[in-house]
Amino acid sequence: MLRERLLARGAEALTTPDLLGLLGAEPRLLERYGSLRGLAAASPMELVREPGIGRVTAVRVTAALALGRRLQGERLARGRKLHESSEIFHAFHGRMRDLRKERFLAVLLDAKNRVLREDLVSEGILTASLVHPREVFGPAIRESAGGIVLVHNHPSGDPEPSAEDIEVTRRLCAVGELVGIRVLDHVVIGDGRYVSFLERGMIPP
């Protein structure tokens, strides 16, 4: 019946539990995680361990929610010119705000601030040892990038930079000056807001 209703009236005619039901998941799964966002933050292996879910349903639910996140934040297209820090926030917010681990990326730009590519540098608690200059600037050198924008998320939802964030940024800026690839900004993604090191005056324009 749910399939027929979706085909006849569209997905908007179904509730969130209904849509989960089409994926093989019972409504109690939504209750267990408190909200759709809470469910989206669960790992596939967490879902597999839920009673009555199983591997197939866990994969379906994970894939559907991942598609939703990607729709909220499409990858930056190669050749797109960036003008403001808010563009970075809007590109990454949907993908990163619900992650349970910190994820650190570098957006490589050419000399005219046009996107070359995105690179995942590290995943885990942000430390100087995890975010090594080699991992940040190696791809940038190979791409002949003119500059990079650093991006990472705070799972707490508060984008205020930590002392470690500031130290890592300072270190990478110094290396960038040496290799001739400037760090143009570092954008910290929180829940609905962001902090730009450039806008704060913590990186020279």
mmCIF file with all atom_site columns, C-alpha atoms in Angstrom:
data_model
loop_
_atom_site.group_PDB
_atom_site.id
_atom_site.type_symbol
_atom_site.label_atom_id
_atom_site.label_alt_id
_atom_site.label_comp_id
_atom_site.label_asym_id
_atom_site.label_entity_id
_atom_site.label_seq_id
_atom_site.pdbx_PDB_ins_code
_atom_site.Cartn_x
_atom_site.Cartn_y
_atom_site.Cartn_z
_atom_site.occupancy
_atom_site.B_iso_or_equiv
_atom_site.pdbx_formal_charge
_atom_site.auth_seq_id
_atom_site.auth_comp_id
_atom_site.auth_asym_id
_atom_site.auth_atom_id
_atom_site.pdbx_PDB_model_num
ATOM 1   C CA . MET A 1 1   ? 0.000  0.000  0.000   1.00 0.00 ? 1   MET A CA 1
ATOM 2   C CA . LEU A 1 2   ? 2.838  2.407  0.799   1.00 0.00 ? 2   LEU A CA 1
ATOM 3   C CA . ARG A 1 3   ? 4.391  1.766  -2.611  1.00 0.00 ? 3   ARG A CA 1
ATOM 4   C CA . GLU A 1 4   ? 1.107  2.497  -4.367  1.00 0.00 ? 4   GLU A CA 1
ATOM 5   C CA . ARG A 1 5   ? 0.581  5.685  -2.385  1.00 0.00 ? 5   ARG A CA 1
ATOM 6   C CA . LEU A 1 6   ? 4.085  6.881  -3.222  1.00 0.00 ? 6   LEU A CA 1
ATOM 7   C CA . LEU A 1 7   ? 3.603  6.114  -6.916  1.00 0.00 ? 7   LEU A CA 1
ATOM 8   C CA . ALA A 1 8   ? 0.208  7.816  -7.027  1.00 0.00 ? 8   ALA A CA 1
ATOM 9   C CA . ARG A 1 9   ? 0.826  10.855 -4.835  1.00 0.00 ? 9   ARG A CA 1
ATOM 10  C CA . GLY A 1 10  ? 4.602  11.208 -4.492  1.00 0.00 ? 10  GLY A CA 1
ATOM 11  C CA . ALA A 1 11  ? 6.947  10.823 -1.517  1.00 0.00 ? 11  ALA A CA 1
ATOM 12  C CA . GLU A 1 12  ? 5.514  13.963 0.120   1.00 0.00 ? 12  GLU A CA 1
ATOM 13  C CA . ALA A 1 13  ? 2.299  12.027 0.839   1.00 0.00 ? 13  ALA A CA 1
ATOM 14  C CA . LEU A 1 14  ? 4.183  9.628  3.123   1.00 0.00 ? 14  LEU A CA 1
ATOM 15  C CA . THR A 1 15  ? 5.406  10.210 6.652   1.00 0.00 ? 15  THR A CA 1
ATOM 16  C CA . THR A 1 16  ? 9.036  9.664  7.642   1.00 0.00 ? 16  THR A CA 1
ATOM 17  C CA . PRO A 1 17  ? 8.172  6.315  9.308   1.00 0.00 ? 17  PRO A CA 1
ATOM 18  C CA . ASP A 1 18  ? 6.343  5.331  6.100   1.00 0.00 ? 18  ASP A CA 1
ATOM 19  C CA . LEU A 1 19  ? 9.440  6.059  4.014   1.00 0.00 ? 19  LEU A CA 1
ATOM 20  C CA . LEU A 1 20  ? 11.604 4.063  6.404   1.00 0.00 ? 20  LEU A CA 1
ATOM 21  C CA . GLY A 1 21  ? 9.087  1.262  6.115   1.00 0.00 ? 21  GLY A CA 1
ATOM 22  C CA . LEU A 1 22  ? 9.604  1.167  2.360   1.00 0.00 ? 22  LEU A CA 1
ATOM 23  C CA . LEU A 1 23  ? 13.284 0.550  3.075   1.00 0.00 ? 23  LEU A CA 1
ATOM 24  C CA . GLY A 1 24  ? 12.388 -2.353 5.365   1.00 0.00 ? 24  GLY A CA 1
ATOM 25  C CA . ALA A 1 25  ? 12.906 -0.499 8.648   1.00 0.00 ? 25  ALA A CA 1
ATOM 26  C CA . GLU A 1 26  ? 10.293 -0.371 11.383  1.00 0.00 ? 26  GLU A CA 1
ATOM 27  C CA . PRO A 1 27  ? 9.175  3.005  12.854  1.00 0.00 ? 27  PRO A CA 1
ATOM 28  C CA . ARG A 1 28  ? 10.754 2.099  16.205  1.00 0.00 ? 28  ARG A CA 1
ATOM 29  C CA . LEU A 1 29  ? 14.150 2.616  14.562  1.00 0.00 ? 29  LEU A CA 1
ATOM 30  C CA . LEU A 1 30  ? 13.323 6.315  14.308  1.00 0.00 ? 30  LEU A CA 1
ATOM 31  C CA . GLU A 1 31  ? 12.175 6.334  17.939  1.00 0.00 ? 31  GLU A CA 1
ATOM 32  C CA . ARG A 1 32  ? 15.392 4.606  19.004  1.00 0.00 ? 32  ARG A CA 1
ATOM 33  C CA . TYR A 1 33  ? 17.568 7.411  17.567  1.00 0.00 ? 33  TYR A CA 1
ATOM 34  C CA . GLY A 1 34  ? 15.205 10.244 18.476  1.00 0.00 ? 34  GLY A CA 1
ATOM 35  C CA . SER A 1 35  ? 15.011 11.884 15.058  1.00 0.00 ? 35  SER A CA 1
ATOM 36  C CA . LEU A 1 36  ? 15.921 11.438 11.417  1.00 0.00 ? 36  LEU A CA 1
ATOM 37  C CA . ARG A 1 37  ? 19.130 13.401 12.009  1.00 0.00 ? 37  ARG A CA 1
ATOM 38  C CA . GLY A 1 38  ? 20.004 11.110 14.895  1.00 0.00 ? 38  GLY A CA 1
ATOM 39  C CA . LEU A 1 39  ? 19.427 8.108  12.678  1.00 0.00 ? 39  LEU A CA 1
ATOM 40  C CA . ALA A 1 40  ? 21.529 9.671  9.914   1.00 0.00 ? 40  ALA A CA 1
ATOM 41  C CA . ALA A 1 41  ? 24.462 9.930  12.322  1.00 0.00 ? 41  ALA A CA 1
ATOM 42  C CA . ALA A 1 42  ? 24.404 6.196  13.080  1.00 0.00 ? 42  ALA A CA 1
ATOM 43  C CA . SER A 1 43  ? 27.022 4.020  11.432  1.00 0.00 ? 43  SER A CA 1
ATOM 44  C CA . PRO A 1 44  ? 25.998 1.011  9.280   1.00 0.00 ? 44  PRO A CA 1
ATOM 45  C CA . MET A 1 45  ? 27.363 -1.388 11.904  1.00 0.00 ? 45  MET A CA 1
ATOM 46  C CA . GLU A 1 46  ? 25.259 0.291  14.610  1.00 0.00 ? 46  GLU A CA 1
ATOM 47  C CA . LEU A 1 47  ? 22.165 -0.278 12.491  1.00 0.00 ? 47  LEU A CA 1
ATOM 48  C CA . VAL A 1 48  ? 23.093 -3.887 11.816  1.00 0.00 ? 48  VAL A CA 1
ATOM 49  C CA . ARG A 1 49  ? 23.117 -4.522 15.567  1.00 0.00 ? 49  ARG A CA 1
ATOM 50  C CA . GLU A 1 50  ? 19.562 -3.223 15.967  1.00 0.00 ? 50  GLU A CA 1
ATOM 51  C CA . PRO A 1 51  ? 17.074 -6.084 16.569  1.00 0.00 ? 51  PRO A CA 1
ATOM 52  C CA . GLY A 1 52  ? 15.224 -7.100 13.431  1.00 0.00 ? 52  GLY A CA 1
ATOM 53  C CA . ILE A 1 53  ? 17.119 -4.768 11.092  1.00 0.00 ? 53  ILE A CA 1
ATOM 54  C CA . GLY A 1 54  ? 19.683 -7.000 9.395   1.00 0.00 ? 54  GLY A CA 1
ATOM 55  C CA . ARG A 1 55  ? 22.459 -6.164 6.971   1.00 0.00 ? 55  ARG A CA 1
ATOM 56  C CA . VAL A 1 56  ? 20.265 -5.552 3.905   1.00 0.00 ? 56  VAL A CA 1
ATOM 57  C CA . THR A 1 57  ? 18.010 -3.014 5.634   1.00 0.00 ? 57  THR A CA 1
ATOM 58  C CA . ALA A 1 58  ? 20.967 -1.343 7.342   1.00 0.00 ? 58  ALA A CA 1
ATOM 59  C CA . VAL A 1 59  ? 22.634 -0.874 3.954   1.00 0.00 ? 59  VAL A CA 1
ATOM 60  C CA . ARG A 1 60  ? 19.428 0.482  2.388   1.00 0.00 ? 60  ARG A CA 1
ATOM 61  C CA . VAL A 1 61  ? 18.831 2.995  5.181   1.00 0.00 ? 61  VAL A CA 1
ATOM 62  C CA . THR A 1 62  ? 22.475 4.115  5.227   1.00 0.00 ? 62  THR A CA 1
ATOM 63  C CA . ALA A 1 63  ? 22.521 4.565  1.448   1.00 0.00 ? 63  ALA A CA 1
ATOM 64  C CA . ALA A 1 64  ? 19.238 6.518  1.403   1.00 0.00 ? 64  ALA A CA 1
ATOM 65  C CA . LEU A 1 65  ? 20.386 8.891  4.149   1.00 0.00 ? 65  LEU A CA 1
ATOM 66  C CA . ALA A 1 66  ? 23.785 9.343  2.491   1.00 0.00 ? 66  ALA A CA 1
ATOM 67  C CA . LEU A 1 67  ? 22.043 10.367 -0.734  1.00 0.00 ? 67  LEU A CA 1
ATOM 68  C CA . GLY A 1 68  ? 20.026 12.915 1.225   1.00 0.00 ? 68  GLY A CA 1
ATOM 69  C CA . ARG A 1 69  ? 23.195 14.408 2.715   1.00 0.00 ? 69  ARG A CA 1
ATOM 70  C CA . ARG A 1 70  ? 24.816 14.597 -0.700  1.00 0.00 ? 70  ARG A CA 1
ATOM 71  C CA . LEU A 1 71  ? 21.761 16.360 -2.098  1.00 0.00 ? 71  LEU A CA 1
ATOM 72  C CA . GLN A 1 72  ? 22.063 18.994 0.654   1.00 0.00 ? 72  GLN A CA 1
ATOM 73  C CA . GLY A 1 73  ? 25.702 19.601 -0.182  1.00 0.00 ? 73  GLY A CA 1
ATOM 74  C CA . GLU A 1 74  ? 26.753 18.731 -3.706  1.00 0.00 ? 74  GLU A CA 1
ATOM 75  C CA . ARG A 1 75  ? 30.495 18.498 -4.226  1.00 0.00 ? 75  ARG A CA 1
ATOM 76  C CA . LEU A 1 76  ? 32.072 21.681 -5.473  1.00 0.00 ? 76  LEU A CA 1
ATOM 77  C CA . ALA A 1 77  ? 32.248 21.501 -9.253  1.00 0.00 ? 77  ALA A CA 1
ATOM 78  C CA . ARG A 1 78  ? 35.660 21.706 -10.843 1.00 0.00 ? 78  ARG A CA 1
ATOM 79  C CA . GLY A 1 79  ? 36.122 25.186 -12.296 1.00 0.00 ? 79  GLY A CA 1
ATOM 80  C CA . ARG A 1 80  ? 33.688 26.898 -9.919  1.00 0.00 ? 80  ARG A CA 1
ATOM 81  C CA . LYS A 1 81  ? 35.098 30.200 -8.700  1.00 0.00 ? 81  LYS A CA 1
ATOM 82  C CA . LEU A 1 82  ? 34.849 30.836 -4.974  1.00 0.00 ? 82  LEU A CA 1
ATOM 83  C CA . HIS A 1 83  ? 34.257 34.343 -3.657  1.00 0.00 ? 83  HIS A CA 1
ATOM 84  C CA . GLU A 1 84  ? 33.175 34.034 -0.015  1.00 0.00 ? 84  GLU A CA 1
ATOM 85  C CA . SER A 1 85  ? 33.629 31.745 2.980   1.00 0.00 ? 85  SER A CA 1
ATOM 86  C CA . SER A 1 86  ? 29.858 31.247 3.136   1.00 0.00 ? 86  SER A CA 1
ATOM 87  C CA . GLU A 1 87  ? 30.055 29.317 -0.140  1.00 0.00 ? 87  GLU A CA 1
ATOM 88  C CA . ILE A 1 88  ? 32.288 26.754 1.552   1.00 0.00 ? 88  ILE A CA 1
ATOM 89  C CA . PHE A 1 89  ? 29.862 26.523 4.458   1.00 0.00 ? 89  PHE A CA 1
ATOM 90  C CA . HIS A 1 90  ? 26.867 25.910 2.201   1.00 0.00 ? 90  HIS A CA 1
ATOM 91  C CA . ALA A 1 91  ? 28.772 23.315 0.165   1.00 0.00 ? 91  ALA A CA 1
ATOM 92  C CA . PHE A 1 92  ? 29.854 21.275 3.200   1.00 0.00 ? 92  PHE A CA 1
ATOM 93  C CA . HIS A 1 93  ? 27.268 21.907 5.926   1.00 0.00 ? 93  HIS A CA 1
ATOM 94  C CA . GLY A 1 94  ? 24.780 19.255 4.830   1.00 0.00 ? 94  GLY A CA 1
ATOM 95  C CA . ARG A 1 95  ? 27.505 16.660 4.442   1.00 0.00 ? 95  ARG A CA 1
ATOM 96  C CA . MET A 1 96  ? 29.401 17.343 7.649   1.00 0.00 ? 96  MET A CA 1
ATOM 97  C CA . ARG A 1 97  ? 27.144 18.715 10.404  1.00 0.00 ? 97  ARG A CA 1
ATOM 98  C CA . ASP A 1 98  ? 25.924 15.305 11.628  1.00 0.00 ? 98  ASP A CA 1
ATOM 99  C CA . LEU A 1 99  ? 29.239 13.436 11.448  1.00 0.00 ? 99  LEU A CA 1
ATOM 100 C CA . ARG A 1 100 ? 30.322 11.931 14.761  1.00 0.00 ? 100 ARG A CA 1
ATOM 101 C CA . LYS A 1 101 ? 34.013 12.284 13.966  1.00 0.00 ? 101 LYS A CA 1
ATOM 102 C CA . GLU A 1 102 ? 35.960 15.311 12.875  1.00 0.00 ? 102 GLU A CA 1
ATOM 103 C CA . ARG A 1 103 ? 36.722 15.221 9.168   1.00 0.00 ? 103 ARG A CA 1
ATOM 104 C CA . PHE A 1 104 ? 39.409 17.468 7.704   1.00 0.00 ? 104 PHE A CA 1
ATOM 105 C CA . LEU A 1 105 ? 39.421 18.336 4.003   1.00 0.00 ? 105 LEU A CA 1
ATOM 106 C CA . ALA A 1 106 ? 41.370 20.583 1.683   1.00 0.00 ? 106 ALA A CA 1
ATOM 107 C CA . VAL A 1 107 ? 39.765 22.320 -1.297  1.00 0.00 ? 107 VAL A CA 1
ATOM 108 C CA . LEU A 1 108 ? 42.421 22.922 -3.942  1.00 0.00 ? 108 LEU A CA 1
ATOM 109 C CA . LEU A 1 109 ? 42.091 26.102 -6.012  1.00 0.00 ? 109 LEU A CA 1
ATOM 110 C CA . ASP A 1 110 ? 43.931 27.463 -9.027  1.00 0.00 ? 110 ASP A CA 1
ATOM 111 C CA . ALA A 1 111 ? 45.447 30.946 -9.205  1.00 0.00 ? 111 ALA A CA 1
ATOM 112 C CA . LYS A 1 112 ? 42.002 32.446 -9.967  1.00 0.00 ? 112 LYS A CA 1
ATOM 113 C CA . ASN A 1 113 ? 40.278 30.776 -7.000  1.00 0.00 ? 113 ASN A CA 1
ATOM 114 C CA . ARG A 1 114 ? 38.616 28.177 -9.202  1.00 0.00 ? 114 ARG A CA 1
ATOM 115 C CA . VAL A 1 115 ? 38.053 24.733 -7.688  1.00 0.00 ? 115 VAL A CA 1
ATOM 116 C CA . LEU A 1 116 ? 40.398 21.982 -8.799  1.00 0.00 ? 116 LEU A CA 1
ATOM 117 C CA . ARG A 1 117 ? 39.288 19.211 -6.415  1.00 0.00 ? 117 ARG A CA 1
ATOM 118 C CA . GLU A 1 118 ? 38.483 18.262 -2.843  1.00 0.00 ? 118 GLU A CA 1
ATOM 119 C CA . ASP A 1 119 ? 40.793 16.038 -0.781  1.00 0.00 ? 119 ASP A CA 1
ATOM 120 C CA . LEU A 1 120 ? 40.039 14.175 2.432   1.00 0.00 ? 120 LEU A CA 1
ATOM 121 C CA . VAL A 1 121 ? 43.090 14.702 4.640   1.00 0.00 ? 121 VAL A CA 1
ATOM 122 C CA . SER A 1 122 ? 42.132 12.955 7.868   1.00 0.00 ? 122 SER A CA 1
ATOM 123 C CA . GLU A 1 123 ? 39.282 11.661 9.986   1.00 0.00 ? 123 GLU A CA 1
ATOM 124 C CA . GLY A 1 124 ? 39.351 11.671 13.775  1.00 0.00 ? 124 GLY A CA 1
ATOM 125 C CA . ILE A 1 125 ? 40.210 14.156 16.501  1.00 0.00 ? 125 ILE A CA 1
ATOM 126 C CA . LEU A 1 126 ? 42.040 17.072 14.895  1.00 0.00 ? 126 LEU A CA 1
ATOM 127 C CA . THR A 1 127 ? 45.704 17.051 15.908  1.00 0.00 ? 127 THR A CA 1
ATOM 128 C CA . ALA A 1 128 ? 48.932 18.254 14.342  1.00 0.00 ? 128 ALA A CA 1
ATOM 129 C CA . SER A 1 129 ? 50.023 14.634 13.976  1.00 0.00 ? 129 SER A CA 1
ATOM 130 C CA . LEU A 1 130 ? 46.896 13.649 12.033  1.00 0.00 ? 130 LEU A CA 1
ATOM 131 C CA . VAL A 1 131 ? 46.866 16.727 9.790   1.00 0.00 ? 131 VAL A CA 1
ATOM 132 C CA . HIS A 1 132 ? 50.364 16.420 8.388   1.00 0.00 ? 132 HIS A CA 1
ATOM 133 C CA . PRO A 1 133 ? 51.519 19.050 5.864   1.00 0.00 ? 133 PRO A CA 1
ATOM 134 C CA . ARG A 1 134 ? 52.547 16.250 3.511   1.00 0.00 ? 134 ARG A CA 1
ATOM 135 C CA . GLU A 1 135 ? 48.936 15.038 3.275   1.00 0.00 ? 135 GLU A CA 1
ATOM 136 C CA . VAL A 1 136 ? 47.638 18.569 2.779   1.00 0.00 ? 136 VAL A CA 1
ATOM 137 C CA . PHE A 1 137 ? 50.159 19.950 0.298   1.00 0.00 ? 137 PHE A CA 1
ATOM 138 C CA . GLY A 1 138 ? 51.187 16.791 -1.565  1.00 0.00 ? 138 GLY A CA 1
ATOM 139 C CA . PRO A 1 139 ? 48.016 16.705 -3.723  1.00 0.00 ? 139 PRO A CA 1
ATOM 140 C CA . ALA A 1 140 ? 48.100 20.515 -4.047  1.00 0.00 ? 140 ALA A CA 1
ATOM 141 C CA . ILE A 1 141 ? 51.634 20.407 -5.453  1.00 0.00 ? 141 ILE A CA 1
ATOM 142 C CA . ARG A 1 142 ? 50.707 17.627 -7.890  1.00 0.00 ? 142 ARG A CA 1
ATOM 143 C CA . GLU A 1 143 ? 47.697 19.672 -9.091  1.00 0.00 ? 143 GLU A CA 1
ATOM 144 C CA . SER A 1 144 ? 49.788 22.859 -9.371  1.00 0.00 ? 144 SER A CA 1
ATOM 145 C CA . ALA A 1 145 ? 47.272 24.541 -7.058  1.00 0.00 ? 145 ALA A CA 1
ATOM 146 C CA . GLY A 1 146 ? 47.572 28.248 -6.359  1.00 0.00 ? 146 GLY A CA 1
ATOM 147 C CA . GLY A 1 147 ? 45.906 28.057 -2.946  1.00 0.00 ? 147 GLY A CA 1
ATOM 148 C CA . ILE A 1 148 ? 43.895 25.853 -0.633  1.00 0.00 ? 148 ILE A CA 1
ATOM 149 C CA . VAL A 1 149 ? 40.916 26.254 1.676   1.00 0.00 ? 149 VAL A CA 1
ATOM 150 C CA . LEU A 1 150 ? 40.877 24.055 4.771   1.00 0.00 ? 150 LEU A CA 1
ATOM 151 C CA . VAL A 1 151 ? 37.542 22.681 5.983   1.00 0.00 ? 151 VAL A CA 1
ATOM 152 C CA . HIS A 1 152 ? 36.646 20.611 9.017   1.00 0.00 ? 152 HIS A CA 1
ATOM 153 C CA . ASN A 1 153 ? 33.633 19.952 11.220  1.00 0.00 ? 153 ASN A CA 1
ATOM 154 C CA . HIS A 1 154 ? 32.984 20.008 14.948  1.00 0.00 ? 154 HIS A CA 1
ATOM 155 C CA . PRO A 1 155 ? 30.669 17.123 15.936  1.00 0.00 ? 155 PRO A CA 1
ATOM 156 C CA . SER A 1 156 ? 29.602 19.137 19.005  1.00 0.00 ? 156 SER A CA 1
ATOM 157 C CA . GLY A 1 157 ? 27.862 21.575 16.651  1.00 0.00 ? 157 GLY A CA 1
ATOM 158 C CA . ASP A 1 158 ? 29.860 24.526 18.028  1.00 0.00 ? 158 ASP A CA 1
ATOM 159 C CA . PRO A 1 159 ? 32.205 25.847 15.315  1.00 0.00 ? 159 PRO A CA 1
ATOM 160 C CA . GLU A 1 160 ? 34.325 27.966 17.649  1.00 0.00 ? 160 GLU A CA 1
ATOM 161 C CA . PRO A 1 161 ? 37.977 27.080 16.859  1.00 0.00 ? 161 PRO A CA 1
ATOM 162 C CA . SER A 1 162 ? 39.901 25.164 19.509  1.00 0.00 ? 162 SER A CA 1
ATOM 163 C CA . ALA A 1 163 ? 43.508 25.842 20.466  1.00 0.00 ? 163 ALA A CA 1
ATOM 164 C CA . GLU A 1 164 ? 44.461 22.796 18.379  1.00 0.00 ? 164 GLU A CA 1
ATOM 165 C CA . ASP A 1 165 ? 42.540 24.185 15.377  1.00 0.00 ? 165 ASP A CA 1
ATOM 166 C CA . ILE A 1 166 ? 44.465 27.432 15.655  1.00 0.00 ? 166 ILE A CA 1
ATOM 167 C CA . GLU A 1 167 ? 47.832 25.683 16.003  1.00 0.00 ? 167 GLU A CA 1
ATOM 168 C CA . VAL A 1 168 ? 47.205 23.355 13.050  1.00 0.00 ? 168 VAL A CA 1
ATOM 169 C CA . THR A 1 169 ? 46.156 26.319 10.906  1.00 0.00 ? 169 THR A CA 1
ATOM 170 C CA . ARG A 1 170 ? 49.211 28.353 11.916  1.00 0.00 ? 170 ARG A CA 1
ATOM 171 C CA . ARG A 1 171 ? 51.480 25.433 11.044  1.00 0.00 ? 171 ARG A CA 1
ATOM 172 C CA . LEU A 1 172 ? 49.857 24.822 7.662   1.00 0.00 ? 172 LEU A CA 1
ATOM 173 C CA . CYS A 1 173 ? 49.943 28.527 6.777   1.00 0.00 ? 173 CYS A CA 1
ATOM 174 C CA . ALA A 1 174 ? 53.687 28.564 7.483   1.00 0.00 ? 174 ALA A CA 1
ATOM 175 C CA . VAL A 1 175 ? 54.270 25.527 5.280   1.00 0.00 ? 175 VAL A CA 1
ATOM 176 C CA . GLY A 1 176 ? 52.086 27.042 2.561   1.00 0.00 ? 176 GLY A CA 1
ATOM 177 C CA . GLU A 1 177 ? 54.261 30.146 2.482   1.00 0.00 ? 177 GLU A CA 1
ATOM 178 C CA . LEU A 1 178 ? 57.349 27.956 2.064   1.00 0.00 ? 178 LEU A CA 1
ATOM 179 C CA . VAL A 1 179 ? 55.960 25.900 -0.836  1.00 0.00 ? 179 VAL A CA 1
ATOM 180 C CA . GLY A 1 180 ? 54.195 28.827 -2.520  1.00 0.00 ? 180 GLY A CA 1
ATOM 181 C CA . ILE A 1 181 ? 50.620 27.562 -2.020  1.00 0.00 ? 181 ILE A CA 1
ATOM 182 C CA . ARG A 1 182 ? 48.742 29.888 0.318   1.00 0.00 ? 182 ARG A CA 1
ATOM 183 C CA . VAL A 1 183 ? 46.154 28.778 2.821   1.00 0.00 ? 183 VAL A CA 1
ATOM 184 C CA . LEU A 1 184 ? 43.323 31.132 1.853   1.00 0.00 ? 184 LEU A CA 1
ATOM 185 C CA . ASP A 1 185 ? 40.906 30.215 4.631   1.00 0.00 ? 185 ASP A CA 1
ATOM 186 C CA . HIS A 1 186 ? 40.017 27.608 7.228   1.00 0.00 ? 186 HIS A CA 1
ATOM 187 C CA . VAL A 1 187 ? 36.277 27.094 7.638   1.00 0.00 ? 187 VAL A CA 1
ATOM 188 C CA . VAL A 1 188 ? 35.008 25.230 10.703  1.00 0.00 ? 188 VAL A CA 1
ATOM 189 C CA . ILE A 1 189 ? 31.549 23.724 10.178  1.00 0.00 ? 189 ILE A CA 1
ATOM 190 C CA . GLY A 1 190 ? 29.088 23.540 13.080  1.00 0.00 ? 190 GLY A CA 1
ATOM 191 C CA . ASP A 1 191 ? 25.355 22.943 13.304  1.00 0.00 ? 191 ASP A CA 1
ATOM 192 C CA . GLY A 1 192 ? 23.814 25.727 11.244  1.00 0.00 ? 192 GLY A CA 1
ATOM 193 C CA . ARG A 1 193 ? 26.803 28.046 11.592  1.00 0.00 ? 193 ARG A CA 1
ATOM 194 C CA . TYR A 1 194 ? 30.470 28.306 10.804  1.00 0.00 ? 194 TYR A CA 1
ATOM 195 C CA . VAL A 1 195 ? 33.639 30.144 11.691  1.00 0.00 ? 195 VAL A CA 1
ATOM 196 C CA . SER A 1 196 ? 35.963 31.432 8.986   1.00 0.00 ? 196 SER A CA 1
ATOM 197 C CA . PHE A 1 197 ? 39.553 32.133 9.990   1.00 0.00 ? 197 PHE A CA 1
ATOM 198 C CA . LEU A 1 198 ? 39.725 34.630 7.136   1.00 0.00 ? 198 LEU A CA 1
ATOM 199 C CA . GLU A 1 199 ? 36.621 36.513 8.265   1.00 0.00 ? 199 GLU A CA 1
ATOM 200 C CA . ARG A 1 200 ? 37.934 36.541 11.822  1.00 0.00 ? 200 ARG A CA 1
ATOM 201 C CA . GLY A 1 201 ? 41.224 38.068 10.662  1.00 0.00 ? 201 GLY A CA 1
ATOM 202 C CA . MET A 1 202 ? 43.135 34.986 11.792  1.00 0.00 ? 202 MET A CA 1
ATOM 203 C CA . ILE A 1 203 ? 44.514 34.476 8.272   1.00 0.00 ? 203 ILE A CA 1
ATOM 204 C CA . PRO A 1 204 ? 45.797 37.446 6.264   1.00 0.00 ? 204 PRO A CA 1
ATOM 205 C CA . PRO A 1 205 ? 43.653 38.302 3.188   1.00 0.00 ? 205 PRO A CA 1
#
